[in-house]
Short mmCIF file of C-alpha atoms in Angstrom, two decimals:
data_model
loop_
_atom_site.label_atom_id
_atom_site.label_comp_id
_atom_site.label_asym_id
_atom_site.label_seq_id
_atom_site.Cartn_x
_atom_site.Cartn_y
_atom_site.Cartn_z
CA MET A 217 -7.72 61.29 -44.04
CA ALA A 218 -7.54 62.97 -40.57
CA ARG A 219 -5.82 65.21 -39.67
CA SER A 220 -3.55 65.45 -36.43
CA SER A 221 -1.85 68.29 -35.03
CA LEU A 222 1.07 69.76 -34.37
CA ALA A 223 1.17 69.10 -31.18
CA VAL A 224 -0.66 65.63 -30.62
CA THR A 225 1.71 64.26 -33.88
CA LEU A 226 5.43 65.43 -31.13
CA ALA A 227 3.01 63.74 -28.22
CA ASP A 228 3.75 60.71 -30.30
CA THR A 229 7.75 61.37 -30.84
CA GLY A 230 7.65 61.11 -27.35
CA GLN A 231 6.17 58.46 -26.49
CA GLN A 232 8.39 56.42 -29.47
CA LEU A 233 11.44 58.04 -27.90
CA ASP A 234 10.08 56.27 -23.81
CA ALA A 235 9.67 53.32 -25.89
CA ARG A 236 12.71 53.43 -27.90
CA ARG A 237 14.74 54.41 -24.96
CA GLN A 238 13.27 51.68 -22.95
CA MET A 239 14.73 48.83 -25.73
CA GLY A 240 18.09 50.23 -24.89
CA ASP A 241 18.26 52.51 -28.65
CA ARG A 242 21.49 55.00 -28.65
CA LEU A 243 19.47 58.26 -30.08
CA GLU A 244 22.51 59.12 -30.29
CA VAL A 245 23.10 56.68 -33.34
CA PRO A 246 22.03 57.66 -36.85
CA ARG A 247 19.71 56.13 -39.24
CA VAL A 248 17.73 56.48 -42.01
CA VAL A 249 14.62 57.99 -40.21
CA ASP A 250 11.89 57.75 -42.95
CA HIS A 251 7.86 60.05 -42.70
CA VAL A 252 4.45 58.91 -44.47
CA ALA A 253 1.93 61.66 -45.31
CA LEU A 254 -0.74 60.68 -47.74
CA PHE A 255 -2.49 63.87 -49.88
CA ARG A 256 -5.90 63.75 -51.67
CA SER A 257 -4.21 64.66 -55.23
CA LYS A 258 -0.88 63.74 -56.59
CA GLY A 259 -0.16 67.69 -57.34
CA ALA A 260 -0.13 68.38 -53.38
CA ALA A 261 1.77 65.87 -53.70
CA THR A 262 4.15 65.70 -55.71
CA SER A 263 4.45 70.04 -54.46
CA ALA A 264 5.31 68.38 -51.01
CA ALA A 265 8.34 66.08 -52.20
CA GLU A 266 9.32 68.71 -53.74
CA ALA A 267 9.59 70.66 -51.10
CA LEU A 268 11.35 67.82 -48.77
CA ARG A 269 14.00 66.75 -51.52
CA ALA A 270 15.11 70.85 -51.21
CA LEU A 271 15.57 70.17 -47.67
CA GLY A 272 18.31 66.96 -48.12
CA TYR A 273 15.34 64.55 -47.88
CA THR A 274 15.24 61.77 -50.65
CA VAL A 275 11.39 61.56 -51.76
CA ASP A 276 9.05 57.85 -53.02
CA VAL A 277 5.43 59.77 -54.01
CA ARG A 278 2.98 56.14 -54.99
CA ALA A 279 0.18 57.40 -56.99
CA LYS A 280 -2.51 55.38 -55.88
CA LEU A 281 -6.87 55.25 -57.39
CA PHE A 282 -8.10 58.26 -54.93
CA SER A 283 -4.96 59.28 -52.70
CA THR A 284 -1.08 59.76 -53.73
CA THR A 285 1.75 58.81 -50.30
CA ILE A 286 4.72 60.09 -49.60
CA GLU A 287 7.63 58.06 -48.18
CA ALA A 288 10.80 60.97 -46.92
CA HIS A 289 13.62 59.83 -45.37
CA LYS A 290 16.66 60.89 -44.23
CA SER A 291 18.99 60.40 -41.87
CA GLU A 292 19.36 61.24 -38.55
CA ARG A 293 19.69 61.58 -34.37
CA LEU A 294 16.82 60.56 -32.51
CA ASP A 295 18.95 62.16 -29.31
CA ALA A 296 19.23 66.41 -28.58
CA ASP A 297 15.95 68.56 -30.04
CA GLU A 298 16.46 66.61 -33.19
CA PRO A 299 13.61 64.52 -33.53
CA VAL A 300 11.31 68.50 -32.55
CA ARG A 301 13.35 69.96 -35.72
CA PHE A 302 11.89 66.82 -37.99
CA VAL A 303 9.47 66.15 -37.70
CA THR A 304 8.19 69.94 -36.91
CA GLU A 305 10.49 70.38 -40.26
CA VAL A 306 7.91 67.44 -42.51
CA PHE A 307 4.51 67.79 -41.17
CA GLU A 308 5.38 72.02 -41.34
CA VAL A 309 5.44 70.65 -45.21
CA VAL A 310 2.82 68.71 -45.08
CA GLU A 311 0.34 70.30 -43.91
CA ARG A 312 1.27 73.39 -46.39
CA ASN A 313 0.51 71.11 -48.71
CA GLY A 314 -3.09 69.64 -47.86
CA GLY A 315 -1.68 66.32 -46.97
CA THR A 316 -1.38 64.60 -44.12
CA TYR A 317 1.16 63.24 -41.42
CA ASP A 318 1.88 59.90 -41.01
CA GLY A 319 4.31 60.07 -38.51
CA TRP A 320 8.10 58.55 -38.28
CA GLY A 321 10.05 55.17 -37.92
CA GLY A 322 13.13 53.83 -38.15
CA GLU A 323 16.13 50.79 -37.25
CA VAL A 324 16.22 50.63 -33.36
CA GLU A 325 20.51 50.83 -32.17
CA LEU A 326 20.70 48.04 -30.00
CA PRO A 327 24.82 48.48 -27.84
CA GLY A 328 26.56 46.48 -29.94
CA ALA A 329 24.59 46.18 -32.37
#
């Protein structure tokens, strides 16, 4: 599992937000944001999941043969500094527990929807 730095992850977040703006996404509208992270051990994934739950996330842990994936979900706005805040928050929990943050996504909220 190749690790990425927080700076690279935040740059990717900026690109995603630019694409969302071009689509007309209403970034101020809260929507469920999903985060994915990979871990080599179920114990590390479980520790990260507990830390994320303490921060208000709903977390699913899926163990596979050689890795464990967690998916964390929370309603968020995508305007102002919110994406930097939530990406940093999740990235740091994942990193602290030896995992690899694989990014985030969520619904596009179009005008009139």
